[in-house]
Amino acid sequence: MPTRRTVLLLHHDGQLLDLLTRLFEARGYAVVLAATVGQALTHLGGERDLDAIVAAWDAHHPAGGEAYRWTLEQRFELRDRFVFLTEDPPPELDRLVAGRCLTVRPTETAEILRVVAAIAARVARARETEAQVVWADGAPTLLLADDDPVVLAAMGALLRDAGFAVTAVDSGNAAITELDRGDVDVILVEWAMVNGSGAHVFQWIVTFRPWLVDRVAFLIEAQDERQATAGPGRPTFWKGADAGDMIGALRRLAGR
């Protein structure tokens, strides 16, 4: 029996939530409801895989924007599964979303259903492709860069145990040297290295290996709030955070 598609609805209007719930359930979707950002983040951070997220975002109801910012940092693979319900999109929406998602008026229920169906179909195709990925040597290649030798050794061992073929280097400049020799399936770089920062590595990739941009992720120090938005729209992981989430995200990047 095929798995039901799941849609998360985040909205402050209880009547609209009820209407959309009935419409989606009538079309075979499993519906998860959230009336607040906190409730939405609980679902976004949970184990359930979401096919689409429908969220309010306007000047008076910024919940969708807050959920999207969290997603860019913690669940990057969901970045293009949002549909924003708004009569008047706030200026920051276009800047933050960068064309990845559509906006729809809350009254246009047929269009909401159509857009969500298109997103769910795309997600299903991506899952099928990911399941069929086979690497030449049986393991995805991963370039790991961190200038802390303890972290480098621990992360390298963790990722090898997770099935990656890891090349570990102790600086951003060394990472660039490795990338200059050939492509890898996924790149995990510490953001704040002294000898070639994560930003420096990323800019090199943008300039010389643009086809690898979607395979880059960053590590940051958990205690450094200034680094919480590190990485220009790329997945970012705090050192010491849940390794399972990070490994799952890296596998998805490697399968692109």
XYZ file of N, CA and C in Angstrom:
768
model
N 0.852 -1.192 0.000
C 0.000 0.000 0.000
C 0.884 1.237 0.000
N 0.675 2.193 -0.922
C 1.534 3.355 -0.989
C 1.415 4.233 0.252
N 2.524 4.876 0.631
C 2.534 5.772 1.778
C 1.744 7.035 1.455
N 0.932 7.485 2.407
C 0.153 8.703 2.193
C 1.070 9.917 2.194
N 0.784 10.840 1.324
C 1.510 12.106 1.316
C 1.102 12.911 2.547
N 2.061 13.636 3.117
C 1.803 14.385 4.345
C 2.021 15.867 4.113
N 1.055 16.674 4.535
C 1.166 18.126 4.412
C 1.018 18.757 5.792
N 1.904 19.706 6.104
C 1.829 20.471 7.348
C 1.137 21.796 7.052
N 0.087 22.112 7.813
C -0.636 23.370 7.667
C -0.338 24.256 8.864
N 0.250 25.420 8.617
C 0.570 26.386 9.672
C -0.217 27.665 9.401
N -1.225 27.926 10.234
C -2.037 29.128 10.022
C -2.751 29.500 11.317
N -2.992 30.802 11.478
C -3.653 31.321 12.677
C -5.175 31.262 12.585
N -5.706 31.081 11.377
C -7.154 31.089 11.142
C -7.703 29.668 11.266
N -8.420 29.415 12.357
C -8.936 28.076 12.597
C -9.906 27.603 11.531
N -10.723 28.506 11.005
C -11.678 28.118 9.966
C -10.968 27.702 8.684
N -9.909 28.437 8.321
C -9.152 28.067 7.124
C -8.441 26.736 7.328
N -7.885 26.523 8.524
C -7.246 25.239 8.814
C -8.243 24.094 8.661
N -9.460 24.311 9.173
C -10.485 23.262 9.072
C -10.852 22.991 7.617
N -11.019 24.056 6.823
C -11.366 23.892 5.414
C -10.267 23.157 4.658
N -9.020 23.601 4.826
C -7.912 22.968 4.111
C -7.718 21.522 4.559
N -7.918 21.272 5.844
C -7.801 19.895 6.339
C -8.789 18.985 5.617
N -10.038 19.416 5.511
C -11.050 18.593 4.846
C -10.724 18.398 3.364
N -10.245 19.457 2.711
C -9.915 19.357 1.287
C -8.743 18.410 1.042
N -7.705 18.527 1.865
C -6.534 17.658 1.675
C -6.849 16.213 2.045
N -7.565 16.011 3.136
C -7.897 14.642 3.532
C -8.788 13.972 2.487
N -9.657 14.736 1.855
C -10.511 14.173 0.808
C -9.699 13.706 -0.393
N -8.484 14.237 -0.519
C -7.603 13.853 -1.636
C -6.525 12.872 -1.207
N -6.666 12.310 -0.022
C -5.773 11.248 0.409
C -4.543 11.673 1.176
N -4.445 12.950 1.535
C -3.288 13.419 2.292
C -3.459 13.133 3.780
N -2.337 12.915 4.449
C -2.301 12.966 5.903
C -1.983 14.409 6.276
N -2.763 14.999 7.176
C -2.635 16.420 7.498
C -2.127 16.589 8.921
N -1.117 17.452 9.071
C -0.582 17.819 10.379
C -0.865 19.303 10.576
N -1.431 19.670 11.732
C -1.855 21.048 11.968
C -0.945 21.765 12.948
N -0.769 23.072 12.714
C -0.019 23.924 13.634
C -0.635 25.313 13.604
N -0.974 25.834 14.784
C -1.514 27.189 14.873
C -0.458 28.192 15.300
N 0.701 27.702 15.755
C 1.784 28.579 16.203
C 3.111 28.099 15.621
N 4.106 28.981 15.672
C 5.440 28.612 15.190
C 5.995 27.456 16.009
N 5.803 27.505 17.323
C 6.317 26.440 18.173
C 5.773 25.079 17.789
N 4.469 25.017 17.529
C 3.875 23.749 17.098
C 4.443 23.300 15.760
N 4.626 24.261 14.851
C 5.178 23.921 13.534
C 6.595 23.381 13.653
N 7.416 23.999 14.497
C 8.805 23.556 14.637
C 8.878 22.168 15.252
N 7.928 21.843 16.118
C 7.880 20.485 16.674
C 7.693 19.465 15.557
N 6.807 19.764 14.625
C 6.580 18.847 13.500
C 7.749 18.869 12.515
N 8.277 20.057 12.227
C 9.397 20.159 11.289
C 10.638 19.455 11.815
N 10.810 19.466 13.128
C 11.972 18.825 13.725
C 11.759 17.374 14.091
N 10.578 16.846 13.825
C 10.278 15.461 14.163
C 10.740 14.483 13.105
N 10.384 13.229 13.303
C 10.826 12.168 12.399
C 9.925 12.015 11.177
N 8.723 12.562 11.239
C 7.796 12.414 10.105
C 8.313 13.184 8.893
N 8.293 12.536 7.744
C 8.724 13.186 6.508
C 7.554 13.982 5.942
N 7.781 15.257 5.662
C 6.727 16.135 5.172
C 6.879 16.344 3.673
N 5.798 16.156 2.939
C 5.832 16.351 1.492
C 5.644 17.808 1.109
N 4.903 18.564 1.921
C 4.677 19.980 1.638
C 4.309 20.691 2.933
N 4.599 21.992 2.981
C 4.257 22.832 4.126
C 3.496 24.043 3.613
N 2.289 24.240 4.096
C 1.465 25.395 3.735
C 1.446 26.323 4.941
N 1.928 27.562 4.779
C 2.120 28.434 5.934
C 1.740 29.877 5.631
N 1.151 30.540 6.619
C 0.834 31.962 6.500
C 2.107 32.790 6.649
N 2.208 33.861 5.830
C 3.333 34.785 5.987
C 2.948 36.135 5.392
N 2.643 37.080 6.286
C 2.447 38.464 5.870
C 2.919 39.360 7.005
N 2.712 40.660 6.865
C 3.253 41.608 7.840
C 2.712 41.367 9.242
N 1.472 40.927 9.343
C 0.847 40.737 10.650
C 0.955 39.305 11.159
N 1.274 38.381 10.293
C 1.360 36.965 10.671
C 2.641 36.362 10.074
N 3.780 36.569 10.738
C 5.075 36.140 10.184
C 5.454 34.703 10.497
N 4.513 33.893 10.963
C 4.856 32.532 11.400
C 5.536 31.735 10.296
N 5.040 31.860 9.070
C 5.647 31.119 7.965
C 7.093 31.504 7.741
N 7.393 32.791 7.880
C 8.773 33.241 7.716
C 9.685 32.706 8.799
N 9.195 32.684 10.044
C 10.002 32.149 11.143
C 10.263 30.660 10.941
N 9.241 29.939 10.513
C 9.423 28.503 10.259
C 10.394 28.279 9.104
N 10.327 29.133 8.092
C 11.213 28.962 6.934
C 12.659 29.247 7.312
N 12.900 30.277 8.116
C 14.274 30.571 8.559
C 14.842 29.388 9.338
N 14.030 28.816 10.212
C 14.479 27.643 10.974
C 14.801 26.498 10.025
N 13.971 26.303 9.028
C 14.177 25.213 8.074
C 15.482 25.379 7.308
N 15.820 26.599 6.917
C 17.067 26.826 6.187
C 18.284 26.418 7.011
N 18.181 26.535 8.336
C 19.306 26.190 9.201
C 19.290 24.730 9.644
N 18.096 24.161 9.836
C 18.007 22.845 10.467
C 17.479 21.726 9.568
N 16.635 22.046 8.591
C 16.060 21.018 7.702
C 16.107 21.533 6.266
N 17.317 21.744 5.765
C 17.496 22.420 4.486
C 16.804 21.692 3.344
N 16.657 20.379 3.474
C 16.045 19.613 2.391
C 14.571 19.976 2.186
N 13.972 20.673 3.167
C 12.571 21.081 3.054
C 12.405 22.478 2.466
N 13.495 23.119 2.079
C 13.467 24.539 1.708
C 12.554 24.851 0.532
N 12.344 23.878 -0.364
C 11.528 24.137 -1.552
C 10.179 23.420 -1.496
N 9.728 23.084 -0.284
C 8.440 22.393 -0.127
C 7.369 23.294 0.495
N 7.667 24.578 0.647
C 6.729 25.510 1.267
C 5.804 26.143 0.233
N 4.577 26.419 0.660
C 3.640 27.284 -0.056
C 3.208 28.350 0.948
N 3.404 29.614 0.622
C 3.085 30.681 1.562
C 1.744 31.317 1.211
N 0.853 31.367 2.210
C -0.461 31.969 2.037
C -0.390 33.424 2.472
N -0.640 34.332 1.536
C -0.510 35.755 1.844
C -1.275 36.596 0.842
N -1.885 37.663 1.343
C -2.506 38.658 0.471
C -1.485 39.710 0.054
N -0.524 39.955 0.933
C 0.473 41.003 0.687
C 1.836 40.494 1.151
N 2.604 39.850 0.288
C 3.895 39.276 0.694
C 4.830 40.335 1.270
N 5.445 40.080 2.428
C 6.407 41.031 2.988
C 7.660 41.104 2.128
N 8.386 42.229 2.161
C 9.566 42.392 1.298
C 10.622 41.309 1.488
N 10.786 40.832 2.734
C 11.848 39.861 2.988
C 11.530 38.482 2.427
N 10.276 38.240 2.046
C 9.918 36.916 1.533
C 10.707 36.595 0.269
N 10.681 37.482 -0.701
C 11.404 37.225 -1.952
C 12.893 37.075 -1.712
N 13.435 37.900 -0.811
C 14.877 37.842 -0.549
C 15.268 36.519 0.091
N 14.480 36.059 1.049
C 14.833 34.844 1.781
C 14.521 33.583 0.979
N 13.391 33.577 0.307
C 12.955 32.379 -0.417
C 13.683 32.223 -1.744
N 14.047 33.337 -2.360
C 14.860 33.337 -3.591
C 14.252 32.478 -4.696
N 12.937 32.574 -4.857
C 12.287 31.888 -5.964
C 12.038 30.408 -5.778
N 12.368 29.847 -4.609
C 12.211 28.405 -4.404
C 10.760 27.996 -4.164
N 9.922 28.942 -3.672
C 8.556 28.601 -3.278
C 7.569 29.613 -3.855
N 6.301 29.205 -3.923
C 5.253 30.063 -4.461
C 4.416 30.669 -3.340
N 3.797 31.816 -3.637
C 2.818 32.420 -2.741
C 1.437 32.300 -3.379
N 0.435 32.084 -2.542
C -0.947 31.930 -3.007
C -1.854 32.680 -2.036
N -2.912 33.289 -2.542
C -3.885 33.938 -1.667
C -4.645 32.870 -0.873
N -4.931 33.138 0.394
C -5.619 32.128 1.217
C -6.972 31.712 0.663
N -7.614 32.600 -0.104
C -8.937 32.279 -0.653
C -8.869 31.381 -1.881
N -7.693 31.220 -2.469
C -7.549 30.447 -3.708
C -7.257 28.982 -3.379
N -8.256 28.306 -2.834
C -8.029 26.940 -2.351
C -7.678 25.974 -3.480
N -8.266 26.153 -4.647
C -7.942 25.255 -5.763
C -6.473 25.386 -6.154
N -5.956 26.610 -6.127
C -4.545 26.822 -6.462
C -3.642 26.251 -5.376
N -4.042 26.382 -4.124
C -3.268 25.787 -3.029
C -3.154 24.279 -3.236
N -4.269 23.646 -3.545
C -4.266 22.197 -3.773
C -3.387 21.830 -4.962
N -3.455 22.617 -6.016
C -2.660 22.325 -7.221
C -1.169 22.437 -6.938
N -0.760 23.503 -6.250
C 0.660 23.708 -5.971
C 1.187 22.618 -5.050
N 0.430 22.273 -4.021
C 0.863 21.216 -3.102
C 0.979 19.884 -3.836
N 0.045 19.588 -4.727
C 0.121 18.340 -5.493
C 1.382 18.296 -6.343
N 1.744 19.435 -6.937
C 2.963 19.492 -7.751
C 4.205 19.287 -6.894
N 4.224 19.899 -5.702
C 5.367 19.726 -4.798
C 5.477 18.267 -4.364
N 4.357 17.670 -3.961
C 4.371 16.279 -3.499
C 4.832 15.331 -4.601
N 4.423 15.597 -5.841
C 4.857 14.751 -6.958
C 6.358 14.879 -7.180
N 6.878 16.102 -7.078
C 8.326 16.311 -7.251
C 9.106 15.613 -6.145
N 8.608 15.708 -4.917
C 9.271 15.049 -3.790
C 9.281 13.535 -3.988
N 8.172 12.977 -4.470
C 8.102 11.530 -4.711
C 9.115 11.102 -5.761
N 9.248 11.895 -6.822
C 10.241 11.562 -7.859
C 11.652 11.627 -7.299
N 11.919 12.626 -6.451
C 13.252 12.761 -5.862
C 13.568 11.574 -4.960
N 12.572 11.086 -4.216
C 12.793 9.925 -3.352
C 13.115 8.687 -4.180
N 12.420 8.524 -5.286
C 12.690 7.374 -6.152
C 14.102 7.443 -6.713
N 14.517 8.628 -7.124
C 15.870 8.801 -7.665
C 16.911 8.524 -6.598
N 16.671 9.050 -5.387
C 17.614 8.847 -4.285
C 17.765 7.369 -3.966
N 16.663 6.633 -4.003
C 16.712 5.201 -3.688
C 17.499 4.422 -4.725
N 17.595 4.968 -5.940
C 18.277 4.260 -7.019
C 19.745 4.647 -7.159
N 20.195 5.641 -6.360
C 21.581 6.089 -6.485
C 22.537 4.971 -6.077
N 23.503 4.690 -6.923
C 24.540 3.703 -6.624
C 25.888 4.345 -6.928
N 26.762 4.427 -5.922
C 28.081 4.999 -6.127
C 29.034 3.938 -6.670
N 29.985 4.383 -7.443
C 30.872 3.469 -8.160
C 31.563 2.491 -7.226
N 32.030 2.966 -6.071
C 32.759 2.086 -5.159
C 31.901 1.651 -3.982
N 30.597 1.906 -4.067
C 29.703 1.494 -3.004
C 29.563 2.482 -1.876
N 30.296 3.601 -1.884
C 30.220 4.585 -0.809
C 30.313 5.991 -1.383
N 29.483 6.926 -0.899
C 29.596 8.311 -1.352
C 30.870 8.947 -0.797
N 31.522 9.757 -1.604
C 32.752 10.419 -1.171
C 32.419 11.716 -0.453
N 33.115 11.968 0.643
C 32.867 13.159 1.455
C 34.184 13.832 1.800
N 34.260 15.127 1.550
C 35.414 15.928 1.943
C 35.076 16.651 3.236
N 35.859 16.398 4.280
C 35.650 16.983 5.604
C 36.804 17.919 5.924
N 36.497 19.160 6.313
C 37.541 20.129 6.655
C 37.240 20.762 8.005
N 38.194 20.643 8.944
C 38.081 21.276 10.260
C 39.482 21.445 10.825
N 39.782 22.612 11.400
C 41.137 22.843 11.901
C 41.319 22.435 13.355
N 40.297 21.823 13.956
C 40.418 21.244 15.293
C 40.714 19.757 15.119
N 41.925 19.295 15.476
C 42.285 17.894 15.205
C 41.397 16.886 15.924
N 40.919 17.236 17.109
C 40.051 16.317 17.849
C 38.712 16.161 17.125
N 38.138 17.284 16.724
C 36.871 17.249 15.991
C 37.051 16.540 14.657
N 38.156 16.820 13.980
C 38.407 16.214 12.674
C 38.467 14.692 12.786
N 39.166 14.200 13.802
C 39.278 12.751 13.982
C 37.931 12.129 14.348
N 37.204 12.783 15.276
C 35.922 12.236 15.719
C 34.885 12.256 14.597
N 34.813 13.368 13.876
C 33.851 13.474 12.780
C 34.200 12.509 11.655
N 35.486 12.384 11.376
C 35.903 11.456 10.329
C 35.493 10.034 10.643
N 35.710 9.619 11.899
C 35.328 8.262 12.304
C 33.816 8.070 12.241
N 33.074 9.076 12.716
C 31.612 9.003 12.694
C 31.080 8.844 11.272
N 31.612 9.641 10.361
C 31.116 9.622 8.983
C 31.550 8.360 8.244
N 32.730 7.842 8.558
C 33.141 6.564 7.952
C 32.231 5.438 8.427
N 31.911 5.451 9.721
C 30.999 4.433 10.249
C 29.612 4.533 9.607
N 29.260 5.751 9.172
C 27.959 5.967 8.526
C 27.971 5.590 7.050
N 29.128 5.157 6.543
C 29.184 4.668 5.173
C 29.785 5.599 4.150
N 30.370 6.723 4.598
C 31.011 7.645 3.664
C 32.485 7.286 3.477
N 32.983 7.532 2.275
C 34.421 7.454 2.018
C 34.982 8.848 2.274
N 35.626 9.034 3.428
C 35.981 10.367 3.921
C 37.422 10.730 3.584
N 37.594 11.934 3.059
C 38.909 12.569 2.966
C 38.901 13.725 3.951
N 39.767 13.680 4.961
C 39.781 14.686 6.023
C 40.990 15.602 5.870
N 40.755 16.908 5.936
C 41.832 17.903 5.849
C 41.657 18.909 6.973
N 42.761 19.600 7.324
C 42.738 20.452 8.507
C 42.659 21.945 8.210
N 42.270 22.325 7.007
C 42.130 23.748 6.688
C 41.269 23.928 5.448
N 40.758 25.144 5.295
C 40.005 25.448 4.091
C 40.873 25.425 2.853
N 42.108 25.896 2.986
C 43.010 25.889 1.834
C 43.315 24.468 1.374
N 43.469 23.556 2.344
C 43.699 22.156 1.982
C 42.459 21.559 1.314
N 41.271 22.002 1.743
C 40.039 21.530 1.107
C 39.983 21.967 -0.352
N 40.387 23.206 -0.610
C 40.403 23.706 -1.989
C 41.383 22.905 -2.837
N 42.534 22.568 -2.260
C 43.511 21.749 -2.983
C 42.907 20.403 -3.371
N 42.183 19.777 -2.438
C 41.538 18.493 -2.733
C 40.475 18.641 -3.819
N 39.679 19.696 -3.732
C 38.628 19.904 -4.728
C 39.203 20.207 -6.099
N 40.378 20.809 -6.115
C 41.029 21.104 -7.391
C 41.476 19.824 -8.090
N 41.631 18.743 -7.315
C 42.043 17.459 -7.887
C 40.865 16.681 -8.473
N 39.667 16.951 -7.984
C 38.509 16.218 -8.489
C 37.284 16.438 -7.632
N 36.112 16.108 -8.164
C 34.849 16.314 -7.467
C 34.622 15.258 -6.386
N 33.764 15.599 -5.434
C 33.317 14.655 -4.408
C 31.793 14.725 -4.343
N 31.198 13.760 -3.631
C 29.739 13.702 -3.558
C 29.153 14.697 -2.567
N 29.870 14.991 -1.495
C 29.379 15.948 -0.498
C 30.573 16.590 0.206
N 30.400 17.847 0.623
C 31.486 18.631 1.221
C 30.992 19.185 2.549
N 31.705 18.895 3.639
C 31.356 19.375 4.976
C 32.531 20.182 5.511
N 32.321 21.494 5.696
C 33.418 22.413 5.997
C 33.108 23.210 7.257
N 34.088 23.314 8.163
C 33.959 24.168 9.342
C 33.954 25.627 8.897
N 33.008 26.399 9.422
C 32.801 27.760 8.921
C 33.917 28.715 9.325
N 34.465 28.578 10.523
C 35.348 29.613 11.081
C 36.806 29.177 11.179
N 37.322 28.474 10.191
C 38.734 28.084 10.203
C 39.631 29.290 9.935
N 40.846 29.237 10.473
C 41.792 30.352 10.316
C 42.467 30.298 8.952
N 42.938 29.122 8.571
C 43.698 28.975 7.322
C 42.758 28.597 6.172
N 41.944 29.565 5.766
C 40.952 29.301 4.726
C 39.612 28.984 5.354
N 38.745 29.976 5.489
C 37.459 29.792 6.164
C 36.470 29.036 5.285
N 35.350 28.646 5.909
C 34.294 28.021 5.131
C 33.761 28.942 4.049
N 33.691 30.243 4.361
C 33.241 31.217 3.358
C 34.197 31.258 2.173
N 35.485 31.171 2.450
C 36.497 31.188 1.384
C 36.352 29.944 0.495
N 36.152 28.800 1.126
C 35.964 27.559 0.366
C 34.712 27.658 -0.499
N 33.632 28.171 0.090
C 32.378 28.258 -0.655
C 32.513 29.195 -1.853
N 33.188 30.323 -1.656
C 33.358 31.253 -2.770
C 34.184 30.619 -3.887
N 35.183 29.825 -3.516
C 35.980 29.124 -4.527
C 35.100 28.143 -5.307
N 34.242 27.424 -4.583
C 33.353 26.470 -5.247
C 32.397 27.192 -6.193
N 31.821 28.303 -5.736
C 30.906 29.077 -6.585
C 31.604 29.510 -7.869
N 32.878 29.892 -7.750
C 33.620 30.416 -8.899
C 34.130 29.313 -9.820
N 34.686 28.246 -9.224
C 35.391 27.246 -10.029
C 34.679 25.891 -10.139
N 33.771 25.574 -9.221
C 33.042 24.301 -9.262
C 31.561 24.542 -8.962
N 30.891 25.393 -9.727
C 29.511 25.771 -9.378
C 28.550 24.592 -9.312
N 28.850 23.504 -10.010
C 27.959 22.339 -9.975
C 28.013 21.615 -8.629
N 28.965 21.998 -7.763
C 29.062 21.378 -6.443
C 28.386 22.201 -5.349
N 27.840 23.362 -5.688
C 27.268 24.250 -4.669
C 26.200 23.540 -3.842
N 25.357 22.741 -4.489
C 24.271 22.057 -3.778
C 24.750 20.883 -2.935
N 26.053 20.622 -2.920
C 26.591 19.505 -2.120
C 27.356 19.992 -0.886
N 27.314 21.296 -0.624
C 28.100 21.882 0.467
C 27.254 22.023 1.728
N 27.864 21.703 2.882
C 27.264 21.959 4.190
C 28.355 22.488 5.116
N 27.939 23.158 6.196
C 28.900 23.784 7.101
C 28.728 23.286 8.533
N 29.840 23.270 9.260
C 29.863 23.016 10.696
C 30.110 24.334 11.423
N 29.429 24.542 12.558
C 29.672 25.731 13.374
C 29.780 25.322 14.840
N 30.394 26.207 15.637
C 30.499 25.981 17.070
C 29.138 26.215 17.707
N 28.667 25.251 18.475
C 27.329 25.344 19.059
C 27.185 26.545 19.978
N 28.271 26.935 20.648
C 28.158 28.012 21.613
C 28.281 29.392 20.994
N 28.566 29.473 19.715
C 28.799 30.758 19.067
C 27.551 31.182 18.304
N 26.717 32.023 18.937
C 25.477 32.456 18.305
C 25.740 33.265 17.045
N 26.894 33.915 16.960
C 27.199 34.726 15.778
C 27.303 33.867 14.528
N 27.582 32.592 14.705
C 27.715 31.703 13.558
C 26.413 30.987 13.209
N 25.333 31.294 13.933
C 24.083 30.551 13.739
C 23.517 30.715 12.336
N 23.867 31.788 11.656
C 23.391 31.997 10.285
C 24.521 31.824 9.286
N 25.559 31.110 9.680
C 26.695 30.894 8.776
C 26.264 30.119 7.546
N 26.933 30.390 6.454
C 26.654 29.655 5.228
C 25.548 30.297 4.429
N 25.829 30.722 3.231
C 24.837 31.413 2.405
C 23.751 30.481 1.888
N 22.749 30.213 2.727
C 21.639 29.367 2.312
C 21.947 27.892 2.256
N 23.027 27.447 2.896
C 23.404 26.041 2.870
C 23.086 25.379 4.213
N 22.956 24.044 4.246
C 22.726 23.354 5.515
C 23.862 23.638 6.493
N 23.508 23.901 7.733
C 24.485 24.238 8.759
C 24.223 23.383 9.991
N 25.274 22.751 10.527
C 25.127 21.847 11.663
C 25.993 22.314 12.823
N 25.410 22.339 14.008
C 26.172 22.668 15.209
C 26.984 21.454 15.640
N 28.231 21.679 15.989
C 29.054 20.593 16.526
C 28.441 20.107 17.836
N 28.322 18.811 17.959
C 27.743 18.240 19.160
C 26.240 18.044 19.096
N 25.605 18.501 18.015
C 24.158 18.305 17.865
C 23.876 16.871 17.422
N 22.614 16.554 17.235
C 22.214 15.196 16.877
C 22.880 14.739 15.583
N 23.694 13.698 15.680
C 24.442 13.224 14.510
C 23.536 12.560 13.484
N 22.441 11.966 13.932
C 21.548 11.287 12.997
C 20.948 12.233 11.980
N 20.518 13.408 12.446
C 19.955 14.400 11.524
C 20.999 14.848 10.514
N 22.225 15.085 10.988
C 23.282 15.540 10.095
C 23.614 14.475 9.055
N 23.755 13.236 9.482
C 24.110 12.159 8.551
C 23.017 11.973 7.505
N 21.759 12.039 7.928
C 20.665 11.921 6.970
C 20.691 13.026 5.933
N 20.943 14.254 6.387
C 21.009 15.388 5.456
C 22.190 15.252 4.505
N 23.337 14.787 5.004
C 24.513 14.614 4.147
C 24.271 13.528 3.102
N 23.578 12.477 3.481
C 23.256 11.431 2.498
C 22.362 11.983 1.388
N 21.420 12.837 1.780
C 20.555 13.432 0.758
C 21.346 14.347 -0.169
N 22.287 15.106 0.391
C 23.135 15.955 -0.450
C 23.970 15.107 -1.401
N 24.509 14.021 -0.896
C 25.364 13.163 -1.724
C 24.593 12.529 -2.865
N 23.283 12.345 -2.683
C 22.479 11.719 -3.718
C 21.979 12.661 -4.783
N 22.345 13.941 -4.715
C 21.870 14.909 -5.711
C 22.519 14.659 -7.051
